[in-house]
PDB file of C-alpha atoms in Angstrom:
ATOM      1  CA  MET O   1      33.807  -2.807   5.816  1.00  0.00           C
ATOM      2  CA  ARG O   2      30.196  -3.068   4.870  1.00  0.00           C
ATOM      3  CA  ASN O   3      27.470  -2.151   7.611  1.00  0.00           C
ATOM      4  CA  ILE O   4      24.618  -4.480   7.121  1.00  0.00           C
ATOM      5  CA  ALA O   5      21.098  -4.374   8.535  1.00  0.00           C
ATOM      6  CA  LEU O   6      19.173  -7.761   8.995  1.00  0.00           C
ATOM      7  CA  LYS O   7      15.338  -7.793   9.316  1.00  0.00           C
ATOM      8  CA  LEU O   8      14.114 -10.740  11.429  1.00  0.00           C
ATOM      9  CA  MET O   9      11.582 -12.326  13.211  1.00  0.00           C
ATOM     10  CA  TYR O  10      11.748 -14.959  15.895  1.00  0.00           C
ATOM     11  CA  ASN O  11       9.761 -16.961  18.728  1.00  0.00           C
ATOM     12  CA  GLY O  12      11.362 -16.236  21.890  1.00  0.00           C
ATOM     13  CA  THR O  13      10.066 -19.136  23.812  1.00  0.00           C
ATOM     14  CA  ALA O  14      13.249 -21.302  24.003  1.00  0.00           C
ATOM     15  CA  TYR O  15      15.562 -18.230  24.186  1.00  0.00           C
ATOM     16  CA  HIS O  16      16.609 -16.150  27.436  1.00  0.00           C
ATOM     17  CA  GLY O  17      16.115 -12.997  25.289  1.00  0.00           C
ATOM     18  CA  TRP O  18      18.057 -11.354  22.628  1.00  0.00           C
ATOM     19  CA  GLN O  19      21.157 -10.119  24.659  1.00  0.00           C
ATOM     20  CA  ILE O  20      24.373 -12.379  24.367  1.00  0.00           C
ATOM     21  CA  GLN O  21      24.990 -14.205  27.762  1.00  0.00           C
ATOM     22  CA  ARG O  22      27.728 -16.646  28.986  1.00  0.00           C
ATOM     23  CA  THR O  23      25.309 -19.322  30.270  1.00  0.00           C
ATOM     24  CA  GLU O  24      21.807 -19.161  28.658  1.00  0.00           C
ATOM     25  CA  ALA O  25      20.739 -19.853  25.166  1.00  0.00           C
ATOM     26  CA  THR O  26      19.892 -16.190  23.444  1.00  0.00           C
ATOM     27  CA  VAL O  27      18.551 -15.009  20.048  1.00  0.00           C
ATOM     28  CA  GLY O  28      21.558 -12.593  19.658  1.00  0.00           C
ATOM     29  CA  GLU O  29      23.931 -15.435  20.316  1.00  0.00           C
ATOM     30  CA  THR O  30      22.444 -18.089  17.862  1.00  0.00           C
ATOM     31  CA  LEU O  31      22.207 -15.620  15.061  1.00  0.00           C
ATOM     32  CA  GLN O  32      25.354 -14.164  15.517  1.00  0.00           C
ATOM     33  CA  ARG O  33      26.921 -17.676  15.264  1.00  0.00           C
ATOM     34  CA  ALA O  34      25.114 -18.233  12.027  1.00  0.00           C
ATOM     35  CA  VAL O  35      26.124 -14.950  10.617  1.00  0.00           C
ATOM     36  CA  SER O  36      29.591 -15.661  11.458  1.00  0.00           C
ATOM     37  CA  ARG O  37      29.658 -18.865   9.493  1.00  0.00           C
ATOM     38  CA  VAL O  38      28.085 -17.312   6.225  1.00  0.00           C
ATOM     39  CA  CYS O  39      30.654 -14.540   6.207  1.00  0.00           C
ATOM     40  CA  GLY O  40      33.517 -16.502   7.196  1.00  0.00           C
ATOM     41  CA  GLU O  41      34.894 -14.239  10.074  1.00  0.00           C
ATOM     42  CA  PRO O  42      33.649 -13.276  13.753  1.00  0.00           C
ATOM     43  CA  VAL O  43      30.790 -10.786  13.262  1.00  0.00           C
ATOM     44  CA  LYS O  44      28.976  -8.521  16.288  1.00  0.00           C
ATOM     45  CA  LEU O  45      25.137  -8.275  16.034  1.00  0.00           C
ATOM     46  CA  THR O  46      23.978  -4.712  17.546  1.00  0.00           C
ATOM     47  CA  GLY O  47      20.271  -5.566  18.193  1.00  0.00           C
ATOM     48  CA  CYS O  48      17.358  -2.897  18.204  1.00  0.00           C
ATOM     49  CA  GLY O  49      16.498  -3.559  21.881  1.00  0.00           C
ATOM     50  CA  ARG O  50      16.758  -6.240  24.628  1.00  0.00           C
ATOM     51  CA  THR O  51      13.841  -8.723  24.659  1.00  0.00           C
ATOM     52  CA  ASP O  52      13.454 -10.641  27.846  1.00  0.00           C
ATOM     53  CA  ALA O  53      13.149 -14.318  28.285  1.00  0.00           C
ATOM     54  CA  GLY O  54      10.240 -15.705  26.283  1.00  0.00           C
ATOM     55  CA  VAL O  55       9.424 -12.717  24.312  1.00  0.00           C
ATOM     56  CA  HIS O  56       8.738 -12.772  20.619  1.00  0.00           C
ATOM     57  CA  ALA O  57       9.438 -10.280  17.903  1.00  0.00           C
ATOM     58  CA  GLU O  58       7.352 -10.390  14.698  1.00  0.00           C
ATOM     59  CA  ARG O  59       9.705  -7.308  13.588  1.00  0.00           C
ATOM     60  CA  TYR O  60      13.406  -6.962  14.794  1.00  0.00           C
ATOM     61  CA  VAL O  61      16.459  -5.259  13.211  1.00  0.00           C
ATOM     62  CA  ALA O  62      20.167  -6.057  13.890  1.00  0.00           C
ATOM     63  CA  ASN O  63      23.301  -4.636  12.068  1.00  0.00           C
ATOM     64  CA  PHE O  64      26.846  -5.880  11.818  1.00  0.00           C
ATOM     65  CA  ARG O  65      30.074  -5.294   9.914  1.00  0.00           C
ATOM     66  CA  THR O  66      31.732  -7.228   7.353  1.00  0.00           C
ATOM     67  CA  SER O  67      34.535  -7.590   5.102  1.00  0.00           C
ATOM     68  CA  SER O  68      32.659 -10.242   3.313  1.00  0.00           C
ATOM     69  CA  ARG O  69      31.391  -9.521  -0.122  1.00  0.00           C
ATOM     70  CA  ILE O  70      28.383 -11.735  -0.226  1.00  0.00           C
ATOM     71  CA  PRO O  71      25.529  -9.807  -1.826  1.00  0.00           C
ATOM     72  CA  ALA O  72      22.965  -8.510   0.704  1.00  0.00           C
ATOM     73  CA  ASP O  73      20.037 -10.168  -0.909  1.00  0.00           C
ATOM     74  CA  ARG O  74      21.725 -13.486  -0.667  1.00  0.00           C
ATOM     75  CA  LEU O  75      22.335 -13.383   3.247  1.00  0.00           C
ATOM     76  CA  PRO O  76      18.793 -14.306   4.495  1.00  0.00           C
ATOM     77  CA  PHE O  77      18.739 -17.568   2.718  1.00  0.00           C
ATOM     78  CA  ALA O  78      22.308 -18.398   3.521  1.00  0.00           C
ATOM     79  CA  VAL O  79      22.013 -17.277   7.274  1.00  0.00           C
ATOM     80  CA  ASN O  80      18.641 -19.194   7.706  1.00  0.00           C
ATOM     81  CA  THR O  81      20.192 -22.562   6.507  1.00  0.00           C
ATOM     82  CA  HIS O  82      22.408 -22.175   9.800  1.00  0.00           C
ATOM     83  CA  THR O  83      19.500 -21.084  12.178  1.00  0.00           C
ATOM     84  CA  PRO O  84      16.778 -22.821  13.987  1.00  0.00           C
ATOM     85  CA  GLU O  85      13.299 -22.915  12.617  1.00  0.00           C
ATOM     86  CA  ASP O  86      12.321 -20.194  15.452  1.00  0.00           C
ATOM     87  CA  ILE O  87      14.533 -17.648  13.996  1.00  0.00           C
ATOM     88  CA  ALA O  88      14.188 -16.436  10.474  1.00  0.00           C
ATOM     89  CA  VAL O  89      16.041 -13.559   8.514  1.00  0.00           C
ATOM     90  CA  GLN O  90      13.702 -11.943   6.295  1.00  0.00           C
ATOM     91  CA  ALA O  91      15.952  -9.506   4.492  1.00  0.00           C
ATOM     92  CA  ALA O  92      19.305  -7.688   4.436  1.00  0.00           C
ATOM     93  CA  PHE O  93      20.236  -4.515   3.260  1.00  0.00           C
ATOM     94  CA  GLU O  94      23.402  -2.458   3.265  1.00  0.00           C
ATOM     95  CA  VAL O  95      23.113   0.729   5.318  1.00  0.00           C
ATOM     96  CA  ALA O  96      24.849   4.098   6.007  1.00  0.00           C
ATOM     97  CA  GLU O  97      28.313   3.573   7.987  1.00  0.00           C
ATOM     98  CA  ASP O  98      26.837   5.589  11.248  1.00  0.00           C
ATOM     99  CA  PHE O  99      23.697   3.504  11.091  1.00  0.00           C
ATOM    100  CA  ASN O 100      23.050   1.598  14.461  1.00  0.00           C
ATOM    101  CA  ALA O 101      20.139  -0.645  15.098  1.00  0.00           C
ATOM    102  CA  ILE O 102      18.972   0.670  18.514  1.00  0.00           C
ATOM    103  CA  GLY O 103      20.477   4.233  18.262  1.00  0.00           C
ATOM    104  CA  SER O 104      18.682   4.749  14.936  1.00  0.00           C
ATOM    105  CA  CYS O 105      15.521   3.319  16.069  1.00  0.00           C
ATOM    106  CA  LEU O 106      13.178   6.308  16.266  1.00  0.00           C
ATOM    107  CA  LYS O 107      10.422   4.555  17.979  1.00  0.00           C
ATOM    108  CA  LYS O 108       8.883   0.822  18.515  1.00  0.00           C
ATOM    109  CA  GLU O 109       5.507  -0.554  18.864  1.00  0.00           C
ATOM    110  CA  TYR O 110       5.162  -3.582  21.549  1.00  0.00           C
ATOM    111  CA  THR O 111       1.879  -5.918  21.357  1.00  0.00           C
ATOM    112  CA  TYR O 112       0.708  -7.540  24.489  1.00  0.00           C
ATOM    113  CA  ARG O 113      -1.785 -10.670  23.569  1.00  0.00           C
ATOM    114  CA  ILE O 114      -4.142 -12.033  25.914  1.00  0.00           C
ATOM    115  CA  TYR O 115      -6.491 -15.147  25.468  1.00  0.00           C
ATOM    116  CA  ASN O 116      -9.680 -14.431  27.291  1.00  0.00           C
ATOM    117  CA  SER O 117     -11.663 -17.480  27.270  1.00  0.00           C
ATOM    118  CA  ARG O 118     -13.137 -19.700  30.143  1.00  0.00           C
ATOM    119  CA  ILE O 119     -11.340 -22.563  28.338  1.00  0.00           C
ATOM    120  CA  SER O 120      -7.792 -22.261  27.180  1.00  0.00           C
ATOM    121  CA  ASN O 121      -6.399 -22.950  23.766  1.00  0.00           C
ATOM    122  CA  PRO O 122      -3.280 -25.197  23.559  1.00  0.00           C
ATOM    123  CA  PHE O 123      -2.079 -23.227  20.322  1.00  0.00           C
ATOM    124  CA  TYR O 124      -1.656 -20.089  22.539  1.00  0.00           C
ATOM    125  CA  VAL O 125       0.435 -21.735  24.994  1.00  0.00           C
ATOM    126  CA  ASN O 126       3.581 -19.344  25.158  1.00  0.00           C
ATOM    127  CA  ARG O 127       1.864 -17.201  22.515  1.00  0.00           C
ATOM    128  CA  ALA O 128      -0.563 -15.314  24.493  1.00  0.00           C
ATOM    129  CA  TYR O 129      -1.502 -14.928  28.268  1.00  0.00           C
ATOM    130  CA  PHE O 130      -4.302 -17.171  29.293  1.00  0.00           C
ATOM    131  CA  TYR O 131      -6.828 -15.250  31.346  1.00  0.00           C
ATOM    132  CA  PRO O 132     -10.390 -17.060  32.041  1.00  0.00           C
ATOM    133  CA  LYS O 133     -12.372 -14.396  33.971  1.00  0.00           C
ATOM    134  CA  ARG O 134     -14.234 -12.122  31.535  1.00  0.00           C
ATOM    135  CA  LEU O 135     -12.509  -8.821  30.675  1.00  0.00           C
ATOM    136  CA  ASP O 136     -14.144  -5.594  29.717  1.00  0.00           C
ATOM    137  CA  ALA O 137     -12.184  -4.457  26.784  1.00  0.00           C
ATOM    138  CA  ALA O 138     -13.709  -0.848  26.930  1.00  0.00           C
ATOM    139  CA  VAL O 139     -12.203  -0.319  30.384  1.00  0.00           C
ATOM    140  CA  MET O 140      -9.071  -1.762  29.517  1.00  0.00           C
ATOM    141  CA  ASP O 141      -8.710   0.725  26.593  1.00  0.00           C
ATOM    142  CA  ARG O 142      -9.467   3.934  29.072  1.00  0.00           C
ATOM    143  CA  ALA O 143      -6.801   2.570  31.251  1.00  0.00           C
ATOM    144  CA  ALA O 144      -4.540   2.125  28.679  1.00  0.00           C
ATOM    145  CA  ARG O 145      -4.647   5.492  27.059  1.00  0.00           C
ATOM    146  CA  ALA O 146      -4.179   6.942  30.412  1.00  0.00           C
ATOM    147  CA  PHE O 147      -0.508   6.102  29.655  1.00  0.00           C
ATOM    148  CA  GLU O 148      -0.201   8.153  26.599  1.00  0.00           C
ATOM    149  CA  GLY O 149       2.043  11.214  26.532  1.00  0.00           C
ATOM    150  CA  THR O 150       5.332  12.170  28.124  1.00  0.00           C
ATOM    151  CA  HIS O 151       5.365  10.910  31.755  1.00  0.00           C
ATOM    152  CA  ASP O 152       8.309   9.485  34.164  1.00  0.00           C
ATOM    153  CA  PHE O 153       7.345   5.884  33.744  1.00  0.00           C
ATOM    154  CA  ARG O 154       9.258   4.669  36.980  1.00  0.00           C
ATOM    155  CA  ALA O 155       6.001   3.229  38.693  1.00  0.00           C
ATOM    156  CA  VAL O 156       5.731   0.751  35.733  1.00  0.00           C
ATOM    157  CA  ARG O 157       9.454  -0.403  35.590  1.00  0.00           C
ATOM    158  CA  SER O 158      11.106  -3.496  37.314  1.00  0.00           C
ATOM    159  CA  VAL O 159      14.262  -3.125  38.702  1.00  0.00           C
ATOM    160  CA  GLY O 160      16.822  -4.318  36.132  1.00  0.00           C
ATOM    161  CA  THR O 161      18.756  -2.256  33.540  1.00  0.00           C
ATOM    162  CA  GLU O 162      20.049   1.025  34.641  1.00  0.00           C
ATOM    163  CA  THR O 163      19.051   3.907  32.609  1.00  0.00           C
ATOM    164  CA  LYS O 164      19.715   7.848  33.020  1.00  0.00           C
ATOM    165  CA  SER O 165      16.433   8.775  32.568  1.00  0.00           C
ATOM    166  CA  THR O 166      12.738   6.986  33.222  1.00  0.00           C
ATOM    167  CA  VAL O 167      10.930   9.486  31.060  1.00  0.00           C
ATOM    168  CA  ARG O 168       9.580   8.410  28.144  1.00  0.00           C
ATOM    169  CA  THR O 169       6.801   9.304  25.461  1.00  0.00           C
ATOM    170  CA  ILE O 170       4.050   6.969  24.791  1.00  0.00           C
ATOM    171  CA  TYR O 171       2.704   8.011  21.161  1.00  0.00           C
ATOM    172  CA  TYR O 172      -0.420   5.769  21.713  1.00  0.00           C
ATOM    173  CA  CYS O 173      -1.285   3.060  23.949  1.00  0.00           C
ATOM    174  CA  HIS O 174      -4.958   1.190  23.183  1.00  0.00           C
ATOM    175  CA  VAL O 175      -6.927  -2.191  23.735  1.00  0.00           C
ATOM    176  CA  THR O 176      -8.812  -4.214  21.130  1.00  0.00           C
ATOM    177  CA  ARG O 177     -10.606  -7.193  21.171  1.00  0.00           C
ATOM    178  CA  SER O 178     -11.191  -9.919  18.287  1.00  0.00           C
ATOM    179  CA  GLY O 179     -13.261 -12.753  19.533  1.00  0.00           C
ATOM    180  CA  ASP O 180     -11.239 -14.278  22.588  1.00  0.00           C
ATOM    181  CA  LEU O 181      -8.253 -12.475  21.688  1.00  0.00           C
ATOM    182  CA  LEU O 182      -7.145  -9.072  23.315  1.00  0.00           C
ATOM    183  CA  GLU O 183      -4.350  -7.027  22.302  1.00  0.00           C
ATOM    184  CA  LEU O 184      -2.881  -4.170  23.950  1.00  0.00           C
ATOM    185  CA  LYS O 185      -0.537  -1.923  21.728  1.00  0.00           C
ATOM    186  CA  VAL O 186       1.549   0.777  22.861  1.00  0.00           C
ATOM    187  CA  CYS O 187       4.145   2.801  20.819  1.00  0.00           C
ATOM    188  CA  ALA O 188       6.868   4.879  22.536  1.00  0.00           C
ATOM    189  CA  ASN O 189      10.162   6.569  21.514  1.00  0.00           C
ATOM    190  CA  GLY O 190      11.744   4.002  24.344  1.00  0.00           C
ATOM    191  CA  PHE O 191      11.041   1.151  26.887  1.00  0.00           C
ATOM    192  CA  LEU O 192      12.158   0.567  30.518  1.00  0.00           C
ATOM    193  CA  TYR O 193      12.658  -2.746  31.795  1.00  0.00           C
ATOM    194  CA  ASN O 194       9.427  -4.771  31.860  1.00  0.00           C
ATOM    195  CA  MET O 195       7.620  -1.373  31.443  1.00  0.00           C
ATOM    196  CA  VAL O 196       5.013  -2.871  28.695  1.00  0.00           C
ATOM    197  CA  ARG O 197       4.257  -6.010  30.952  1.00  0.00           C
ATOM    198  CA  ALA O 198       3.670  -3.889  33.761  1.00  0.00           C
ATOM    199  CA  ILE O 199       1.361  -1.460  31.870  1.00  0.00           C
ATOM    200  CA  THR O 200      -0.378  -4.426  30.868  1.00  0.00           C
ATOM    201  CA  GLY O 201      -0.677  -5.748  34.660  1.00  0.00           C
ATOM    202  CA  THR O 202      -1.844  -2.333  35.644  1.00  0.00           C
ATOM    203  CA  VAL O 203      -4.660  -2.150  32.759  1.00  0.00           C
ATOM    204  CA  LEU O 204      -5.923  -5.518  34.245  1.00  0.00           C
ATOM    205  CA  TYR O 205      -6.158  -4.323  37.520  1.00  0.00           C
ATOM    206  CA  ALA O 206      -8.443  -1.942  36.168  1.00  0.00           C
ATOM    207  CA  ALA O 207     -10.417  -4.277  34.677  1.00  0.00           C
ATOM    208  CA  GLU O 208     -10.669  -6.346  37.400  1.00  0.00           C
ATOM    209  CA  GLY O 209     -11.816  -3.068  39.660  1.00  0.00           C
ATOM    210  CA  LYS O 210      -8.657  -2.947  41.875  1.00  0.00           C
ATOM    211  CA  LEU O 211      -8.089   0.432  40.484  1.00  0.00           C
ATOM    212  CA  GLN O 212      -9.704   3.040  38.187  1.00  0.00           C
ATOM    213  CA  PRO O 213      -8.517   4.198  34.981  1.00  0.00           C
ATOM    214  CA  GLU O 214      -8.629   7.891  36.364  1.00  0.00           C
ATOM    215  CA  ASP O 215      -6.138   6.649  38.990  1.00  0.00           C
ATOM    216  CA  ILE O 216      -3.119   5.904  36.427  1.00  0.00           C
ATOM    217  CA  PRO O 217      -1.905   9.704  36.208  1.00  0.00           C
ATOM    218  CA  ARG O 218      -1.779   9.628  40.107  1.00  0.00           C
ATOM    219  CA  ILE O 219       0.253   6.253  40.091  1.00  0.00           C
ATOM    220  CA  LEU O 220       2.714   7.463  37.323  1.00  0.00           C
ATOM    221  CA  GLU O 221       3.273  10.814  39.423  1.00  0.00           C
ATOM    222  CA  SER O 222       4.073   8.702  42.189  1.00  0.00           C
ATOM    223  CA  GLY O 223       6.659   6.607  40.876  1.00  0.00           C
ATOM    224  CA  ASN O 224       5.499   3.899  43.084  1.00  0.00           C
ATOM    225  CA  ARG O 225       5.689   0.755  41.547  1.00  0.00           C
ATOM    226  CA  THR O 226       3.464  -1.251  44.380  1.00  0.00           C
ATOM    227  CA  LEU O 227       0.606   1.167  43.387  1.00  0.00           C
ATOM    228  CA  ALA O 228       0.462  -0.084  39.694  1.00  0.00           C
ATOM    229  CA  GLY O 229      -0.633  -3.789  38.541  1.00  0.00           C
ATOM    230  CA  PRO O 230       1.714  -6.625  38.474  1.00  0.00           C
ATOM    231  CA  THR O 231       4.439  -7.533  35.850  1.00  0.00           C
ATOM    232  CA  VAL O 232       2.223 -10.276  33.227  1.00  0.00           C
ATOM    233  CA  PRO O 233       4.149 -13.236  32.157  1.00  0.00           C
ATOM    234  CA  PRO O 234       6.399 -12.806  28.959  1.00  0.00           C
ATOM    235  CA  GLY O 235       4.964 -15.385  26.598  1.00  0.00           C
ATOM    236  CA  GLY O 236       2.353 -12.757  25.415  1.00  0.00           C
ATOM    237  CA  LEU O 237       4.759  -9.939  24.471  1.00  0.00           C
ATOM    238  CA  TYR O 238       5.709  -9.367  20.866  1.00  0.00           C
ATOM    239  CA  LEU O 239       7.651  -6.769  19.339  1.00  0.00           C
ATOM    240  CA  THR O 240       5.672  -5.636  16.342  1.00  0.00           C
ATOM    241  CA  ARG O 241       6.827  -2.536  14.668  1.00  0.00           C
ATOM    242  CA  LEU O 242       9.809  -0.536  14.169  1.00  0.00           C
ATOM    243  CA  TRP O 243      10.324   2.900  12.720  1.00  0.00           C
ATOM    244  CA  TYR O 244      13.739   4.161  11.205  1.00  0.00           C
ATOM    245  CA  GLU O 245      14.588   7.163   8.807  1.00  0.00           C
ATOM    246  CA  ASP O 246      15.641   4.153   6.295  1.00  0.00           C
ATOM    247  CA  GLU O 247      12.235   3.203   5.181  1.00  0.00           C
ATOM    248  CA  ARG O 248      13.490  -0.116   3.990  1.00  0.00           C
ATOM    249  CA  LEU O 249      13.513  -1.078   7.472  1.00  0.00           C
ATOM    250  CA  ASN O 250       9.968  -0.104   8.397  1.00  0.00           C
ATOM    251  CA  ASP O 251       7.910  -2.823   6.285  1.00  0.00           C
TER     252      ASP O 251
END
């Protein structure tokens, strides 16, 4: 059996996240069905993480095992003929037997995009969070950087998937502006359920003056979700970078 890793990207608007579910269309189910058709046998995809409903991925890695002898470099074109236009496999590689898309992932970067203008932009619908009140990117950046380091992130987690520990390490978290588009980028060794969206909501609260950037360490220490900001909508969230020991998967 060969172990194959796929690099792909998707627009998550039409899907109920990555994870396969019985009653909802998901990215994982849609792609798994396409790969099974191409390989001529049932396959089971393992994704690098659970993106929520409506969340997008500019970078995503999934792996599967197959007895099919189709050359890896021919798989992307073949699979893409069986997927909708909002899912695209970019590359495929044979990887080590013990490779696992989620377990082998060293760290991930998510980007949350905010369209900050008095007038909405139709091209950012379900692609960025429309926020008409003028935001101070410098204040947001100060607040974002307060999340960096190793902390217990219970205060910015929604109740959902259970995990043994809520301690994670954020390597960087910052905000930049380009015209009307604000981007919050956060890189960590792991993420809790809705963690990035709650961090973004807390950073927005700082921009609104509802809390100070200097309050964030205390909020994290408290573990109290009600002290942090709201969970912002999913359409502005993208998985944008992944890191693996196999450097072919990092580009």
